[in-house]
Coordinates of C-alpha atoms and ligand atoms in Angstrom, one line a residue:
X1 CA 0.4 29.5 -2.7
X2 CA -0.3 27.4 -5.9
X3 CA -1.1 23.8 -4.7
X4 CA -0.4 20.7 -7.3
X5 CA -3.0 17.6 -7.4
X6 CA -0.9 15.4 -9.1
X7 CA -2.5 12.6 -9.9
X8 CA -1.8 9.6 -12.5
X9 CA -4.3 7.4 -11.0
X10 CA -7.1 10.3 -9.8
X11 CA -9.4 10.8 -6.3
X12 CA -12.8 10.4 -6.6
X13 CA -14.7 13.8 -7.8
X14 CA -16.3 13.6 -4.1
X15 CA -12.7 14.1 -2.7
X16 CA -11.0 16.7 -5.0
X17 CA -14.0 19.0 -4.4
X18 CA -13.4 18.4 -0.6
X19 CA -9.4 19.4 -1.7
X20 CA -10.3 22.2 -3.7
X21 CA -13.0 23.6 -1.1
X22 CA -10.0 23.3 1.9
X23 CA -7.3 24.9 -0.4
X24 CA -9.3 27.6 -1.6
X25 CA -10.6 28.4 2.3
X26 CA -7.0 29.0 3.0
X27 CA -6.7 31.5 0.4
X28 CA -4.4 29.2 -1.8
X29 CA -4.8 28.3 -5.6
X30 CA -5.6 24.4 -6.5
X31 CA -4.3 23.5 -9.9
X32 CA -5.5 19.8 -11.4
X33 CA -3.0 17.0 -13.5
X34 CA -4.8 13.8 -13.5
X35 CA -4.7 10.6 -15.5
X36 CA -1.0 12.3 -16.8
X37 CA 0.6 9.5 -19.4
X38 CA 4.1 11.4 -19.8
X39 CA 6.5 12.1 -16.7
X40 CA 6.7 15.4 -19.4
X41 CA 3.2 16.6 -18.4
X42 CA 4.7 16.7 -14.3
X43 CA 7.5 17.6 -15.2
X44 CA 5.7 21.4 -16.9
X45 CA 2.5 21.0 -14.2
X46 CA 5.5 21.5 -11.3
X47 CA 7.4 24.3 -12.6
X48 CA 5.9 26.7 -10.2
X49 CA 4.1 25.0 -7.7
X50 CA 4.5 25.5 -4.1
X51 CA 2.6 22.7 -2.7
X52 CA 1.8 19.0 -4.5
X53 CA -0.3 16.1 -3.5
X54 CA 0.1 12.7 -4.6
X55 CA -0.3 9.3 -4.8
X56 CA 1.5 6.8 -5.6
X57 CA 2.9 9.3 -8.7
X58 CA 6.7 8.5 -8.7
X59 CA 8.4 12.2 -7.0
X60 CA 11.7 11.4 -8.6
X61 CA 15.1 13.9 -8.5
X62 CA 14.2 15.4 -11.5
X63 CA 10.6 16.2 -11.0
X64 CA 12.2 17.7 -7.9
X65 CA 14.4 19.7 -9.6
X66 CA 11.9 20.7 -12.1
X67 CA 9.9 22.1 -8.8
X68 CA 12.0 25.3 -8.2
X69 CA 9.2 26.6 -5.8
X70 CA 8.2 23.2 -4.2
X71 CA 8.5 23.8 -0.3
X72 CA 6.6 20.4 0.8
X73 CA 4.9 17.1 -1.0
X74 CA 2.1 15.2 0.6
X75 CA 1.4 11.9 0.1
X76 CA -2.0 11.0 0.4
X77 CA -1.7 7.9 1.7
X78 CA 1.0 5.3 3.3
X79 CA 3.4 4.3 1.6
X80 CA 6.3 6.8 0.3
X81 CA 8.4 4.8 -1.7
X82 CA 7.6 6.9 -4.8
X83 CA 9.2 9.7 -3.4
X84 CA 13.0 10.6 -4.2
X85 CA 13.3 11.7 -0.2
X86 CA 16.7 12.2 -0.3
X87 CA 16.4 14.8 -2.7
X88 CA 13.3 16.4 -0.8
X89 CA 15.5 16.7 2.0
X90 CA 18.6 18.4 0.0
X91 CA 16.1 21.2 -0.7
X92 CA 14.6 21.6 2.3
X93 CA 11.0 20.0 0.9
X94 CA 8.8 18.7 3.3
X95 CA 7.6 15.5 2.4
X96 CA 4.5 14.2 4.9
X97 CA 2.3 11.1 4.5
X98 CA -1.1 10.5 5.7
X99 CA -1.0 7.2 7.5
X100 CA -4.0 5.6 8.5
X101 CA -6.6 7.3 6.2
X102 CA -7.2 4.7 3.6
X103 CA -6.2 1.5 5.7
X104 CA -9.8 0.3 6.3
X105 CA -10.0 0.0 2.1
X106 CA -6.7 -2.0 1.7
X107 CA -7.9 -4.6 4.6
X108 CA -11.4 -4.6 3.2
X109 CA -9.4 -6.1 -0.2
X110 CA -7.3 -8.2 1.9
X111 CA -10.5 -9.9 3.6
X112 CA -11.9 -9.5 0.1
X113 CA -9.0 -11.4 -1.6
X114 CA -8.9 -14.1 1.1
X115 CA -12.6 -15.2 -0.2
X116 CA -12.1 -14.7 -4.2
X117 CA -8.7 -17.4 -3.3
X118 CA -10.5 -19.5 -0.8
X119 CA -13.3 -19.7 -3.5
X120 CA -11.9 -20.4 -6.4
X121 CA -12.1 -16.9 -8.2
X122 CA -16.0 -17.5 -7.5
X123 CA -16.0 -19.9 -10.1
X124 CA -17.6 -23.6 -9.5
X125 CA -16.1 -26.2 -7.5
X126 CA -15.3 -26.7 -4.1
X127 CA -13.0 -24.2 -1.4
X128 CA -13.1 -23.5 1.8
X129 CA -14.3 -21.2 4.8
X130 CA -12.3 -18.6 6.5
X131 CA -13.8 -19.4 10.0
X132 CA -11.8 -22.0 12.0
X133 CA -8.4 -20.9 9.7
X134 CA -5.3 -19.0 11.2
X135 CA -4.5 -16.0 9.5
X136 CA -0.5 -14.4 9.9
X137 CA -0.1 -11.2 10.0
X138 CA 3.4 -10.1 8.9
X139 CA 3.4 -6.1 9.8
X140 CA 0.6 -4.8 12.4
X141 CA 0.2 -1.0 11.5
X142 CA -3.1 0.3 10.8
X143 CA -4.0 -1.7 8.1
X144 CA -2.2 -5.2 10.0
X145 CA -4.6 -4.4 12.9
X146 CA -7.4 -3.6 11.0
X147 CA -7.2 -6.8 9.3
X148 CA -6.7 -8.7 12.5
X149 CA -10.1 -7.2 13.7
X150 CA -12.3 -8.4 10.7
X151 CA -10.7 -11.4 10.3
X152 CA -12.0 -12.4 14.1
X153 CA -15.0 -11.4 13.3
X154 CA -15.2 -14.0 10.3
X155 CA -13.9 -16.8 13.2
X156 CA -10.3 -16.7 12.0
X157 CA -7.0 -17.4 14.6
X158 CA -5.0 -14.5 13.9
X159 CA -0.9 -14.3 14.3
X160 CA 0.8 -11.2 14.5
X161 CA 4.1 -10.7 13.3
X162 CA 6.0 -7.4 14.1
X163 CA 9.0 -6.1 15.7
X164 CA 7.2 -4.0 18.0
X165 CA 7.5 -4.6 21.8
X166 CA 4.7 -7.2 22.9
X167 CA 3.3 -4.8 25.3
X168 CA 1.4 -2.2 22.4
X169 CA -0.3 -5.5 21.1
X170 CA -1.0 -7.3 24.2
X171 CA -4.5 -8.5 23.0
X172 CA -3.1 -10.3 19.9
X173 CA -1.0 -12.9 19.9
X174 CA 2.2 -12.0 18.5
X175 CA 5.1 -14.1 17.8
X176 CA 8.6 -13.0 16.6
X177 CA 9.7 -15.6 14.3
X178 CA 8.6 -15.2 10.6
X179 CA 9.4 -18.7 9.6
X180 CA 7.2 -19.9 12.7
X181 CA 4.3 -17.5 11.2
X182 CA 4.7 -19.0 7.9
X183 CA 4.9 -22.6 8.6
X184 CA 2.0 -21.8 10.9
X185 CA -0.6 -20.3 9.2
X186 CA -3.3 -21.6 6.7
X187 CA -3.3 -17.3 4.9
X188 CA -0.3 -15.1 5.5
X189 CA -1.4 -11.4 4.9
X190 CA 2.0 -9.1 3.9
X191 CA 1.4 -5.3 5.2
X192 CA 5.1 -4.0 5.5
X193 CA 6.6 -0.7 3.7
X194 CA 9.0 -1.7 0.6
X195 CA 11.9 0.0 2.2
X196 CA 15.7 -1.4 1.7
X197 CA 15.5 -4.2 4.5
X198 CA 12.3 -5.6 3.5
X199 CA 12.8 -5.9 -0.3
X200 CA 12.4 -9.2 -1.1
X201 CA 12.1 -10.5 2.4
X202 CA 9.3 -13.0 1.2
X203 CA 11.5 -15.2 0.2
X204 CA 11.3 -18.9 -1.3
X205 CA 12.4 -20.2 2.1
X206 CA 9.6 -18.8 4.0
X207 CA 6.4 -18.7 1.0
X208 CA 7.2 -22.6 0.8
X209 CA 7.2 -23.2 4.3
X210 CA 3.5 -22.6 4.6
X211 CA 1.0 -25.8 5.1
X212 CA -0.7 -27.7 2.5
X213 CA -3.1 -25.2 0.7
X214 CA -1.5 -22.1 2.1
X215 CA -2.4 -18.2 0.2
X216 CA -0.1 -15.7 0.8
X217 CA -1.7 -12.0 0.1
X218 CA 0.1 -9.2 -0.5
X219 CA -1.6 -5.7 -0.5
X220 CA 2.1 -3.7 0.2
X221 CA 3.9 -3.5 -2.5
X222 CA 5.4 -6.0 -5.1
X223 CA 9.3 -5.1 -3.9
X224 CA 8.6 -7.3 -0.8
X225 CA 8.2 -10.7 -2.0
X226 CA 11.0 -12.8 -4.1
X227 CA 9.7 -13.0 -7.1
X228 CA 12.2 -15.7 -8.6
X229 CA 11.2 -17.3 -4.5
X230 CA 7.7 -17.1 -5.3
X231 CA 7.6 -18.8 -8.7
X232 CA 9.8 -21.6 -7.2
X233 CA 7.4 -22.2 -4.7
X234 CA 4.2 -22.0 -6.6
X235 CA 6.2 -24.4 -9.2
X236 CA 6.8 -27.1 -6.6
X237 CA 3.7 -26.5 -4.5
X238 CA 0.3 -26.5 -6.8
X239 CA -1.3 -26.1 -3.5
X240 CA -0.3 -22.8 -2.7
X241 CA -1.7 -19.3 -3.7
X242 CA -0.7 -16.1 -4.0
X243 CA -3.0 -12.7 -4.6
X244 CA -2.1 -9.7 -5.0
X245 CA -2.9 -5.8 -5.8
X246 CA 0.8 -5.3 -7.0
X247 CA 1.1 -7.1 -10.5
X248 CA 4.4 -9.1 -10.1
X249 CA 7.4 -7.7 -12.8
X250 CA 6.7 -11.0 -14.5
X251 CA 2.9 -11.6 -13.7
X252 CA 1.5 -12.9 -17.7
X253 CA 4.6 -15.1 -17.2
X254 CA 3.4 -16.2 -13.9
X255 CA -0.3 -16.2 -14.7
X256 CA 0.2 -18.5 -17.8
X257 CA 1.9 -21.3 -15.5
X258 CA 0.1 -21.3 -12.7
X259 CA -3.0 -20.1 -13.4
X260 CA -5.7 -20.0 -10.6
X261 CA -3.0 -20.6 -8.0
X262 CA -2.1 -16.6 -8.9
X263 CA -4.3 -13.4 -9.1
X264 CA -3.2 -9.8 -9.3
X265 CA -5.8 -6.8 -9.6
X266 CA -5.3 -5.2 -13.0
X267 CA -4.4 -1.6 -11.4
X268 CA -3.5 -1.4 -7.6
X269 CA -7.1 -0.6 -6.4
X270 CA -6.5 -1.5 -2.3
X271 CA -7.4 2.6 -1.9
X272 CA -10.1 2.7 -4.3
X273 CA -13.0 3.9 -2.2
X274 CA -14.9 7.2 -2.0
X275 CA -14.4 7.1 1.7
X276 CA -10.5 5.9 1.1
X277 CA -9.9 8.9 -1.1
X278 CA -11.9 11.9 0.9
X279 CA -9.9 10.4 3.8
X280 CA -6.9 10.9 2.6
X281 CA -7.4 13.7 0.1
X282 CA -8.1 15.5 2.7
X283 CA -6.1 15.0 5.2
X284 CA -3.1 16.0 2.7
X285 CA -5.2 19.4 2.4
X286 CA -5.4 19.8 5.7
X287 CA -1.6 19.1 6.4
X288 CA -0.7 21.3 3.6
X289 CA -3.1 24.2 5.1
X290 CA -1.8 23.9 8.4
X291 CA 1.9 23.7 7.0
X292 CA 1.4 27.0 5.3
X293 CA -0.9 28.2 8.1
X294 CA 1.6 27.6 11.1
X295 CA 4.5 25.9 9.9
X296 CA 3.5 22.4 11.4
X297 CA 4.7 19.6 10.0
X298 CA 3.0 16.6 11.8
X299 CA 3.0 13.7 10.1
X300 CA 6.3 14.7 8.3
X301 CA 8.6 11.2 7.4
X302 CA 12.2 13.1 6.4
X303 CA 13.0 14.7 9.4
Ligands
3PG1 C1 -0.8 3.5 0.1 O1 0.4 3.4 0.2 O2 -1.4 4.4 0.7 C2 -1.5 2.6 -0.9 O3 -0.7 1.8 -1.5 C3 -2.5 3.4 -1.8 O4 -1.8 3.8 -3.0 P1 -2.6 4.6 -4.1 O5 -2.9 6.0 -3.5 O6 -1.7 4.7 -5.3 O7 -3.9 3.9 -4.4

């Protein structure tokens, strides 16, 4: 089988070799587009592939249809929003993520974000300490939790927010109101899929209902928050702060009025690690292997 590393924004060497040495093993073929510029270039590199892993590389109807042989999609990582699923499905294309693999990286930023906020993009002047501060948590899957656990060990109060039962968190204290967790909490961490009932959910309502000197970080994705919301806000309150590894639509706009009280990373880096992309990289082998191997499809999302 001819499997696809597809890859606008690539692994680390480290990882692809581990790819390449797992594909090969299984008597498959592992064919390289990395850095592409032109949807044209994966468009050609998935004529006749039978296998592809991805990032966050957008898996759109037409790169489906361009993928005549295409029998599943990994991945390699989270969040799927970049892939068309509905058109997956309609051929009978297994698309699978890898959850879990690069969390610890995306709550190492978070933590790492809180600080460059809380000290004033480590330029001089005054801030303030994590310790003693309560942190919200709006979504508790692996990276949520993982959060949760480092930010205790910095001597924060954390505040879960999730629609789980109570029971599968029992150590944490959870709440079920988000306007409670935003009016609560001194930093709100956002770790919820973009999916059509949380686009936009961080609206003006709840970013402005946070206390004096609130920072809202957002290492999901940009869909979630309100953007017009979130400029209101920041307009109104000078206090706040919002960072993010999602550039906003409108973020040199943003960045020009409010300036400190706003940060995005240049390039969504949240899984930029070694360890983040041999993790994932593979685990998508793996899952591609095994698919081939035995037909399983653990960890598939469009059942
Ligand atoms: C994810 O959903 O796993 C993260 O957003 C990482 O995305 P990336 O692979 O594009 O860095």
């Amino acid at each position: 089988m001819k499997v696809l590393v597809a890859t606008e924004k690539p692994f680390a060497k480290v990882a692809v070799d581990g790819i390449r040495a797992i594909i090969e093993e299984h008597g498959h073929e592992l064919l390289l587009l990395e850095k592409y510029t032109e949807k044209q270039q994966l468009l050609d590199a998935v004529a006749d592939v039978d296998a592809l892993i991805i990032r966050s590389d957008k898996i759109t109807k037409d790169v489906v249809e361009a993928a005549q042989n295409l029998k599943i999609v990994v991945r390699a990582g989270a969040g799927y929003d970049n892939v068309d699923l509905a058109a997956c499905t309609a051929r009978n294309i297994v698309v699978m993520n890898t959850p879990g693999q690069n969390s610890n990286a995306v709550a190492e930023l978070a933590i790492g974000m809180m600080i460059y906020m809380s000290r004033n993009h480590f330029n001089p002047g005054t801030g303030c300490e994590l310790s003693g501060k309560t942190l919200g948590i709006q979504g508790f899957g692996n990276i949520g939790q993982l959060i949760a656990k480092k930010a205790v060990a910095l001597g924060m109060d954390v505040l879960v927010y999730t629609n789980e039962v109570k029971e599968k968190h029992q150590r944490w204290n959870t709440i079920f109101s988000l306007e409670k967790l935003y009016s609560t909490c001194d930093f709100i961490s956002v770790n919820i899929p973009a999916t059509a009932l949380t686009k936009g959910c961080v609206s003006y309502d709840l970013i402005s209902k946070m206390p004096k000197g609130g920072c809202l970080i957002n290492t999901a994705r940009k869909e979630v928050i309100c953007e017009e919301g979130l400029d209101r806000a920041l307009s109104e309150r000078p206090d706040l702060k919002y960072a993010t590894d999602i550039a906003p639509v409108n973020y040199a706009e943003l960045k020009e009025k409010y300036g400190k009280q706003i940060y995005s990373t240049p390039k969504k880096m949240g899984a930029e690690t070694a360890e983040a992309n041999i993790n994932a990289g593979l685990a998508a082998a793996n899952q591609i292997a095994a698919f081939f191997d035995t037909g399983c499809t653990k960890y598939q999302v469009n059942k």
